[in-house]
Short mmCIF file of C-alpha atoms in Angstrom, two decimals:
data_model
loop_
_atom_site.label_atom_id
_atom_site.label_comp_id
_atom_site.label_asym_id
_atom_site.label_seq_id
_atom_site.Cartn_x
_atom_site.Cartn_y
_atom_site.Cartn_z
CA MET A 1 0.00 0.00 0.00
CA GLU A 2 1.20 3.53 -0.76
CA TYR A 3 1.19 6.45 1.68
CA ASN A 4 1.54 9.85 -0.01
CA VAL A 5 2.96 12.43 2.41
CA LEU A 6 0.83 15.17 0.83
CA GLU A 7 -2.27 13.34 2.03
CA PHE A 8 -0.94 13.57 5.58
CA GLY A 9 -0.51 17.35 5.44
CA ALA A 10 2.97 17.83 3.98
CA VAL A 11 3.28 21.08 2.00
CA GLY A 12 6.54 20.56 0.13
CA ASP A 13 7.12 24.26 -0.58
CA GLY A 14 10.76 24.28 0.56
CA VAL A 15 9.92 26.53 3.52
CA THR A 16 7.36 24.79 5.71
CA VAL A 17 8.81 22.21 8.09
CA ASP A 18 6.94 19.00 7.22
CA THR A 19 8.43 16.73 9.89
CA ALA A 20 5.11 15.92 11.59
CA ALA A 21 3.29 15.17 8.32
CA ILE A 22 6.05 12.93 6.94
CA GLN A 23 6.38 11.09 10.24
CA ALA A 24 2.59 10.62 10.34
CA ALA A 25 2.72 8.93 6.92
CA ILE A 26 5.58 6.71 8.10
CA ASP A 27 3.75 5.80 11.31
CA ALA A 28 0.55 4.94 9.42
CA CYS A 29 2.52 2.68 7.10
CA LEU A 30 4.21 0.93 10.01
CA ALA A 31 0.91 0.50 11.86
CA ALA A 32 -0.60 -1.19 8.80
CA GLY A 33 2.25 -3.69 8.67
CA GLY A 34 4.29 -2.05 5.92
CA GLY A 35 4.21 -0.47 2.48
CA ARG A 36 5.62 2.49 0.58
CA VAL A 37 5.81 6.09 1.84
CA THR A 38 6.10 8.37 -1.19
CA LEU A 39 7.42 11.90 -1.53
CA PRO A 40 5.95 13.10 -4.85
CA GLY A 41 8.31 14.77 -7.32
CA GLY A 42 8.67 18.46 -8.04
CA ARG A 43 8.62 19.53 -4.40
CA THR A 44 11.10 20.22 -1.59
CA TYR A 45 10.10 18.84 1.80
CA ARG A 46 11.85 20.35 4.85
CA SER A 47 12.18 18.08 7.85
CA GLY A 48 13.93 17.35 11.10
CA ALA A 49 14.71 13.86 12.40
CA LEU A 50 12.53 11.05 11.00
CA ILE A 51 12.21 7.56 12.51
CA LEU A 52 11.84 4.65 10.11
CA GLY A 53 10.92 1.02 10.82
CA SER A 54 10.25 -2.49 9.54
CA ASN A 55 8.69 -3.44 6.19
CA LEU A 56 8.94 0.14 4.98
CA GLU A 57 10.06 1.66 1.70
CA LEU A 58 10.75 5.40 1.75
CA HIS A 59 10.50 6.40 -1.92
CA LEU A 60 11.51 9.77 -3.38
CA GLU A 61 10.16 10.36 -6.86
CA MET A 62 12.24 12.10 -9.50
CA GLY A 63 12.46 15.80 -8.57
CA ALA A 64 11.57 15.24 -4.92
CA VAL A 65 13.97 16.74 -2.36
CA LEU A 66 13.93 15.88 1.33
CA LYS A 67 15.99 18.63 2.94
CA GLY A 68 17.05 19.05 6.54
CA SER A 69 15.56 21.76 8.72
CA ASP A 70 17.45 24.97 9.45
CA GLU A 71 17.15 24.36 13.22
CA ILE A 72 19.78 22.07 14.76
CA SER A 73 17.39 21.21 17.60
CA ASP A 74 15.06 19.58 15.03
CA TYR A 75 17.64 16.78 14.58
CA LEU A 76 17.17 15.46 18.13
CA LEU A 77 15.03 12.35 18.53
CA PRO A 78 11.86 12.82 20.59
CA GLY A 79 12.72 13.00 24.28
CA SER A 80 16.40 13.79 23.66
CA THR A 81 18.11 16.89 24.98
CA PHE A 82 21.56 18.10 23.99
CA THR A 83 23.01 21.54 23.57
CA PRO A 84 26.05 21.43 21.29
CA GLY A 85 29.03 23.54 22.24
CA LYS A 86 31.86 24.95 20.19
CA MET A 87 34.68 22.53 19.46
CA GLU A 88 37.78 23.28 21.50
CA VAL A 89 40.07 21.11 19.35
CA PRO A 90 39.66 20.68 15.56
CA SER A 91 38.34 17.25 14.64
CA TYR A 92 41.34 16.51 12.43
CA ILE A 93 43.52 16.65 15.56
CA ASN A 94 41.23 14.86 18.00
CA CYS A 95 38.19 13.03 16.61
CA GLU A 96 37.71 10.07 18.93
CA TYR A 97 34.20 8.80 18.26
CA ASN A 98 32.50 5.82 19.88
CA GLY A 99 29.84 5.52 17.17
CA ALA A 100 26.92 7.03 19.07
CA PRO A 101 25.84 10.46 17.73
CA THR A 102 23.42 12.81 19.45
CA HIS A 103 21.62 14.21 16.37
CA TYR A 104 20.07 12.39 13.39
CA PHE A 105 18.26 13.02 10.11
CA LEU A 106 16.90 9.61 9.03
CA TYR A 107 17.04 7.07 11.86
CA ALA A 108 16.17 3.38 12.19
CA LYS A 109 16.98 0.81 14.87
CA ASP A 110 16.10 -2.83 15.55
CA CYS A 111 14.06 -3.43 12.42
CA GLU A 112 13.99 -5.46 9.20
CA ASN A 113 13.05 -5.10 5.54
CA LEU A 114 13.82 -1.40 5.18
CA ALA A 115 14.39 0.33 1.84
CA ILE A 116 15.23 3.90 0.78
CA THR A 117 14.71 4.25 -2.96
CA GLY A 118 13.96 6.55 -5.88
CA LEU A 119 15.62 9.12 -8.11
CA GLY A 120 15.01 11.99 -5.70
CA ARG A 121 17.49 13.70 -3.38
CA ILE A 122 18.06 13.72 0.37
CA ASP A 123 19.91 16.89 1.44
CA GLY A 124 21.39 17.08 4.94
CA ASN A 125 21.62 20.89 4.95
CA GLY A 126 25.19 20.59 6.21
CA GLU A 127 25.79 24.34 6.08
CA ILE A 128 24.00 24.92 9.38
CA PHE A 129 26.62 22.73 11.12
CA TYR A 130 29.61 24.70 9.84
CA GLY A 131 32.24 25.92 12.28
CA GLU A 132 35.50 27.46 11.12
CA VAL A 133 35.59 27.93 7.33
CA THR A 134 38.81 28.29 5.33
CA PRO A 135 39.47 28.07 1.58
CA TRP A 136 40.61 24.43 1.96
CA HIS A 137 38.76 23.11 5.01
CA ILE A 138 35.52 23.43 6.99
CA ASP A 139 35.44 22.11 10.53
CA GLY A 140 32.10 21.40 12.15
CA SER A 141 30.68 23.48 14.97
CA PHE A 142 30.51 20.38 17.21
CA TYR A 143 31.38 16.68 17.06
CA PRO A 144 29.80 14.29 16.20
CA ARG A 145 27.19 16.04 14.09
CA ALA A 146 24.03 14.63 12.48
CA PRO A 147 24.53 11.64 10.16
CA LEU A 148 22.29 11.74 7.09
CA LEU A 149 21.27 8.10 7.60
CA PHE A 150 21.87 6.32 10.91
CA LEU A 151 20.73 2.71 10.69
CA GLU A 152 21.36 0.31 13.58
CA ASN A 153 20.61 -3.41 13.77
CA VAL A 154 18.67 -3.48 10.51
CA ALA A 155 18.28 -6.80 8.70
CA ARG A 156 17.69 -6.81 4.92
CA LEU A 157 18.44 -3.17 4.17
CA THR A 158 18.28 -1.72 0.65
CA ILE A 159 19.37 1.75 -0.50
CA ARG A 160 19.00 2.23 -4.23
CA ASP A 161 19.23 5.05 -6.81
CA VAL A 162 18.85 8.03 -4.47
CA THR A 163 21.19 11.02 -4.31
CA LEU A 164 22.48 11.86 -0.83
CA ALA A 165 23.99 15.33 -0.50
CA ASN A 166 25.39 17.92 1.90
CA SER A 167 25.71 15.64 4.89
CA ALA A 168 27.01 17.25 8.08
CA PHE A 169 28.66 14.04 9.26
CA TRP A 170 28.88 10.39 8.12
CA THR A 171 26.37 10.08 5.29
CA VAL A 172 25.32 6.41 5.54
CA HIS A 173 26.30 5.04 8.95
CA MET A 174 25.18 1.43 9.28
CA VAL A 175 25.74 -0.16 12.69
CA GLY A 176 25.34 -3.91 13.12
CA CYS A 177 23.34 -4.24 9.90
CA ARG A 178 23.00 -7.56 8.05
CA ASP A 179 22.18 -8.42 4.43
CA VAL A 180 22.69 -4.94 2.98
CA LEU A 181 22.42 -3.86 -0.66
CA ILE A 182 23.52 -0.35 -1.65
CA GLU A 183 23.32 0.14 -5.39
CA GLY A 184 23.45 3.01 -7.86
CA ILE A 185 23.41 5.82 -5.34
CA ARG A 186 25.23 9.15 -5.55
CA ILE A 187 26.80 10.83 -2.54
CA LEU A 188 27.72 14.46 -3.20
CA ASN A 189 29.18 16.26 -0.20
CA ASN A 190 31.32 19.35 0.19
CA LEU A 191 34.96 18.32 -0.32
CA ARG A 192 36.00 20.86 2.33
CA MET A 193 33.58 19.66 5.03
CA ALA A 194 35.37 17.50 7.61
CA ASN A 195 34.02 14.10 8.67
CA CYS A 196 31.22 13.78 6.09
CA ASP A 197 32.21 10.21 5.08
CA GLY A 198 30.23 8.48 2.35
CA ILE A 199 29.31 4.92 3.43
CA ASP A 200 30.40 3.52 6.82
CA PRO A 201 29.61 -0.17 7.45
CA ASP A 202 30.23 -0.47 11.19
CA HIS A 203 30.24 -4.04 12.60
CA CYS A 204 28.20 -5.03 9.52
CA ARG A 205 28.13 -8.29 7.57
CA ASN A 206 26.91 -9.55 4.21
CA VAL A 207 27.08 -6.14 2.55
CA ARG A 208 27.11 -5.37 -1.21
CA ILE A 209 28.00 -1.87 -2.42
CA ALA A 210 27.81 -1.55 -6.21
CA ASN A 211 27.89 1.04 -8.98
CA CYS A 212 27.91 4.11 -6.75
CA HIS A 213 29.47 7.55 -7.29
CA ILE A 214 30.83 9.11 -4.11
CA ARG A 215 32.46 12.51 -3.60
CA CYS A 216 33.09 13.54 -0.02
CA ALA A 217 35.43 14.46 2.80
CA ASP A 218 37.01 12.82 4.59
CA ASP A 219 36.57 9.28 3.23
CA CYS A 220 34.31 7.61 0.65
CA ILE A 221 33.76 4.02 1.85
CA VAL A 222 34.98 3.29 5.37
CA PHE A 223 34.80 -0.01 7.24
CA LYS A 224 34.46 0.64 10.97
CA ASN A 225 34.36 -1.26 14.25
CA THR A 226 33.40 1.37 16.82
CA ALA A 227 33.61 0.82 20.57
CA ALA A 228 29.91 1.42 21.29
CA ALA A 229 28.76 -1.40 18.97
CA MET A 230 31.01 -4.31 19.96
CA ARG A 231 27.97 -6.53 20.59
CA TYR A 232 27.44 -6.80 16.82
CA GLY A 233 30.73 -8.58 16.16
CA PRO A 234 33.12 -8.34 13.18
CA CYS A 235 32.83 -6.32 10.00
CA GLU A 236 32.83 -9.14 7.43
CA ASN A 237 31.63 -10.64 4.15
CA ILE A 238 31.56 -7.39 2.16
CA THR A 239 31.99 -6.60 -1.53
CA VAL A 240 32.52 -3.21 -3.17
CA THR A 241 32.42 -3.09 -6.97
CA GLY A 242 32.04 -0.68 -9.85
CA CYS A 243 32.29 2.58 -7.89
CA THR A 244 33.84 5.95 -8.76
CA LEU A 245 35.35 7.71 -5.75
CA THR A 246 36.82 11.12 -4.89
CA SER A 247 37.79 12.28 -1.41
CA THR A 248 40.07 14.59 0.53
CA SER A 249 41.37 11.71 2.61
CA ALA A 250 40.95 8.01 1.71
CA ALA A 251 38.70 6.60 -1.00
CA ILE A 252 38.65 3.15 0.65
CA LYS A 253 39.50 2.98 4.34
CA PHE A 254 39.56 0.52 7.24
CA GLY A 255 39.42 2.26 10.65
CA SER A 256 40.63 4.23 12.33
CA GLU A 257 37.92 2.99 14.72
CA SER A 258 39.06 -0.65 14.78
CA GLU A 259 37.95 -2.35 17.98
CA ALA A 260 36.93 -5.67 16.33
CA LEU A 261 37.94 -7.89 13.40
CA PHE A 262 37.67 -6.96 9.69
CA ARG A 263 37.71 -10.02 7.42
CA ASP A 264 36.60 -11.47 4.08
CA ILE A 265 36.29 -8.19 2.19
CA LEU A 266 36.66 -7.67 -1.58
CA VAL A 267 37.09 -4.30 -3.35
CA GLU A 268 37.23 -4.47 -7.15
CA ASN A 269 36.67 -2.63 -10.43
CA CYS A 270 36.69 0.88 -8.97
CA VAL A 271 38.15 4.18 -10.20
CA ILE A 272 39.65 6.53 -7.60
CA THR A 273 40.53 10.09 -8.67
CA ARG A 274 41.57 13.43 -7.09
CA THR A 275 42.00 11.78 -3.72
CA ASN A 276 44.45 12.37 -0.86
CA ARG A 277 44.85 8.62 -0.18
CA GLY A 278 43.67 5.77 -2.36
CA ILE A 279 43.47 2.79 0.01
CA SER A 280 44.11 3.20 3.74
CA LEU A 281 44.23 0.33 6.23
CA GLN A 282 44.48 2.25 9.49
CA LEU A 283 44.57 0.13 12.65
CA ARG A 284 44.65 2.10 15.89
CA ASP A 285 42.77 -0.18 18.29
CA GLY A 286 42.55 -3.86 19.28
CA GLY A 287 40.95 -5.31 16.14
CA SER A 288 42.74 -6.89 13.17
CA ILE A 289 42.40 -7.01 9.38
CA GLU A 290 42.64 -10.33 7.54
CA ASN A 291 41.75 -12.01 4.25
CA VAL A 292 41.11 -8.88 2.18
CA MET A 293 41.54 -8.43 -1.58
CA PHE A 294 41.82 -5.32 -3.76
CA ARG A 295 41.84 -5.92 -7.51
CA ASN A 296 41.36 -4.12 -10.82
CA LEU A 297 41.57 -0.56 -9.50
CA ILE A 298 42.70 2.74 -10.97
CA ILE A 299 44.05 5.12 -8.32
CA GLU A 300 45.01 8.77 -8.76
CA THR A 301 46.13 10.70 -5.69
CA ARG A 302 47.15 14.28 -5.08
CA LEU A 303 48.23 15.99 -1.89
CA PHE A 304 45.54 18.12 -0.27
CA LYS A 305 46.20 20.62 2.51
CA LYS A 306 49.09 19.22 4.57
CA GLY A 307 48.31 18.75 8.24
CA VAL A 308 44.53 19.14 7.90
CA TYR A 309 43.51 15.98 6.07
CA TRP A 310 45.07 12.66 7.13
CA GLY A 311 47.29 11.15 4.48
CA ALA A 312 50.07 12.24 2.16
CA ALA A 313 48.95 11.28 -1.36
CA GLU A 314 49.82 7.57 -0.94
CA PRO A 315 48.02 5.25 -3.36
CA ILE A 316 48.17 2.51 -0.70
CA ALA A 317 48.86 3.12 3.00
CA ILE A 318 48.86 0.44 5.71
CA THR A 319 49.59 1.72 9.21
CA VAL A 320 49.42 -0.15 12.52
CA VAL A 321 49.96 2.37 15.32
CA ARG A 322 48.67 2.71 18.88
CA ARG A 323 45.95 5.30 19.34
CA LYS A 324 46.90 5.72 23.01
CA GLU A 325 49.93 4.68 25.02
CA ASP A 326 48.03 1.82 26.70
CA THR A 327 46.45 0.50 23.46
CA ARG A 328 47.22 -3.05 22.38
CA VAL A 329 46.82 -2.66 18.64
CA GLY A 330 45.81 -5.49 16.26
CA THR A 331 47.50 -6.80 13.11
CA VAL A 332 47.12 -6.67 9.31
CA ARG A 333 47.68 -10.01 7.57
CA ASP A 334 46.84 -11.85 4.35
CA VAL A 335 45.94 -8.88 2.16
CA CYS A 336 46.31 -9.03 -1.63
CA PHE A 337 46.61 -6.16 -4.13
CA SER A 338 46.25 -7.21 -7.78
CA GLY A 339 45.91 -5.38 -11.09
CA ILE A 340 46.18 -1.87 -9.66
CA SER A 341 47.36 1.19 -11.60
CA CYS A 342 48.54 4.07 -9.40
CA ARG A 343 49.42 7.62 -10.38
CA SER A 344 50.38 9.51 -7.26
CA GLU A 345 52.44 12.19 -5.54
CA ASN A 346 53.76 9.72 -2.99
CA GLY A 347 54.64 6.04 -2.83
CA ILE A 348 53.24 3.02 -1.00
CA LEU A 349 53.45 3.17 2.81
CA LEU A 350 53.65 0.03 5.01
CA TYR A 351 54.26 1.08 8.62
CA SER A 352 53.91 -0.88 11.85
CA GLU A 353 54.92 0.65 15.15
CA GLU A 354 56.08 -2.75 16.44
CA PRO A 355 57.36 -5.92 14.71
CA GLY A 356 54.63 -8.35 13.65
CA GLY A 357 51.98 -5.74 12.95
CA ILE A 358 51.97 -6.24 9.17
CA SER A 359 52.49 -9.61 7.46
CA GLY A 360 51.42 -11.70 4.50
CA LEU A 361 50.98 -8.91 1.93
CA ARG A 362 50.94 -9.72 -1.80
CA PHE A 363 51.33 -7.12 -4.56
CA ARG A 364 50.79 -8.52 -8.06
CA ASP A 365 50.75 -6.47 -11.25
CA VAL A 366 50.74 -3.16 -9.35
CA SER A 367 52.17 -0.12 -11.13
CA VAL A 368 53.18 3.08 -9.37
CA ARG A 369 53.91 6.24 -11.34
CA LEU A 370 54.98 9.23 -9.30
CA TRP A 371 53.91 12.52 -10.82
CA ARG A 372 53.69 16.17 -9.78
CA GLN A 373 50.13 17.41 -9.24
CA THR A 374 50.46 20.17 -6.66
CA GLU A 375 53.07 22.52 -5.22
CA HIS A 376 53.08 20.76 -1.85
CA ARG A 377 56.29 19.03 -0.82
CA ALA A 378 55.81 15.31 -1.42
CA GLY A 379 57.39 12.46 0.49
CA TYR A 380 56.43 13.04 4.10
CA CYS A 381 54.87 10.35 6.29
CA ASP A 382 51.52 10.91 8.04
CA LEU A 383 50.84 8.47 10.90
CA ARG A 384 47.91 10.22 12.57
CA PRO A 385 46.16 9.44 14.84
CA GLN A 386 48.99 8.29 17.09
CA ALA A 387 49.82 8.17 20.79
CA ARG A 388 53.22 9.79 20.29
CA GLU A 389 55.63 10.97 17.63
CA LEU A 390 57.17 8.01 15.81
CA PRO A 391 60.35 7.61 13.75
CA ALA A 392 59.51 7.79 10.05
CA TRP A 393 61.28 8.14 6.72
CA ARG A 394 60.58 11.64 5.45
CA GLU A 395 61.80 11.36 1.86
CA LEU A 396 60.03 10.46 -1.35
CA CYS A 397 60.23 6.79 -2.41
CA TYR A 398 58.26 4.13 -4.26
CA VAL A 399 57.82 1.87 -1.21
CA ASN A 400 58.37 2.95 2.41
CA ALA A 401 58.19 -0.02 4.79
CA ARG A 402 58.86 -0.49 8.51
CA ASN A 403 58.29 -3.65 10.57
CA ALA A 404 56.57 -5.47 7.70
CA SER A 405 57.19 -9.20 7.18
CA ASP A 406 56.39 -11.82 4.53
CA VAL A 407 55.75 -9.25 1.79
CA ARG A 408 55.96 -10.03 -1.93
CA PHE A 409 55.98 -7.70 -4.93
CA SER A 410 55.68 -9.60 -8.23
CA GLY A 411 55.17 -8.28 -11.75
CA CYS A 412 55.12 -4.71 -10.43
CA SER A 413 56.51 -1.57 -12.06
CA PHE A 414 57.70 1.75 -10.66
CA ARG A 415 58.60 4.96 -12.47
CA ALA A 416 58.64 8.68 -11.86
CA GLU A 417 58.53 11.96 -13.68
CA GLU A 418 62.02 13.38 -14.04
CA GLU A 419 61.57 16.08 -11.42
CA MET A 420 60.23 13.52 -8.94
CA ASP A 421 63.00 11.00 -9.63
CA ASP A 422 65.67 13.55 -8.70
CA ARG A 423 64.24 13.74 -5.17
CA MET A 424 64.51 10.04 -4.28
CA PRO A 425 67.67 9.26 -2.29
CA ASP A 426 66.37 5.73 -1.64
CA PRO A 427 63.68 4.54 -4.10
CA PHE A 428 62.80 1.55 -1.88
CA HIS A 429 63.17 2.19 1.85
CA MET A 430 62.83 -0.88 4.09
CA GLU A 431 63.53 -0.68 7.81
CA SER A 432 63.33 -3.60 10.29
CA CYS A 433 61.54 -5.74 7.70
CA ARG A 434 61.79 -9.55 7.42
CA ASP A 435 61.19 -11.80 4.42
CA PHE A 436 60.49 -8.78 2.23
CA ARG A 437 60.89 -9.71 -1.43
CA LEU A 438 61.02 -6.99 -4.04
CA ASP A 439 62.78 -8.78 -6.90
CA PRO A 440 64.35 -6.33 -9.39
CA LYS A 441 63.79 -8.92 -12.13
CA GLU A 442 60.09 -8.68 -11.50
CA CYS A 443 59.82 -5.06 -10.38
CA LEU A 444 60.82 -2.98 -13.35
CA CYS A 445 61.98 0.54 -12.49
#
């Protein structure tokens, strides 16, 4: 059965706040046992937080826009109270987040058979959450801000075709969700707005992300294991395919929230452009990463504002570093990179704070071409977040490795533009590595 929000009193004039009318249509649908709630096309519906549920399809017709309210207090769930204060420390310096926000736009918890579909647009109205604004970076006024979609413990979740835009924080944050299909969506966020990740599967399993276009800061697709959701177990059995990705930090990222295991994950057939880091495996907590494959990727990186966005234009960066002095950090093992073409302002980084943190890596048919894209000085090493300053190689090279073991490069090629090549005192820098095979007969420089 279909529930048209106009029949429940929604105006859709772009000015009137239609939260009550849209929620009434959703509630009527849920009370009847399920159906489709429709936002007709050609209208802009303003709303605060909306609560979704089981056996529900929220459908936005072509030309329909669901846009966030201009009042931050409208993003609180009923009965919640919170007065945000100004951030004392920028989020790029200290952004510890346990996975439990205080404000929401679309919210669902403990339900099944939920779908968000249609060729319309959901706009998070991220501008009202702006804090300090500079030509290269926008920090939020508080942290964490309102996710566009916050979906917890949802079984059989589908998000298809919609455009998600101007999120103030993580755009699609899925916590403990199972059997998820995300297909053909567009995520279009401000590339200067900090922390507005694209898709964040957090302790999720059996997830398929396909044929999406994502442009956002900091990261496009980020696998998480946050502290607040440990009851949901590992992040596992996930495929990402056919996506185009642009970000000011990492296009594909694991962590840095990494309290549980990441395993059995495949990323393939994606194109990454104009990005500060291509692939980032960033362990900072007790969880580990194992049995992961990246294949058939095109990666183009460029250095964004140094010091603000994490990363230093690496096409691939694997870092295992303690978040705090008393952290017992996990390990990265059995990860394969195959058929990857990289054009970047920095080389591959493999860095473990202690021996044994990184092992069992395989690089097959990976090409790295260093090229000049910006005027920033290339070659530095960014290990944030970290408990303390760590020794790191600060020069440009093709591969920079520390405390990595059982690593193989086969059929790989490395080359550089002339002006980049002149700046490499050590093209392959390995420190405290064991069983690290980079055969010059197979790796053609």
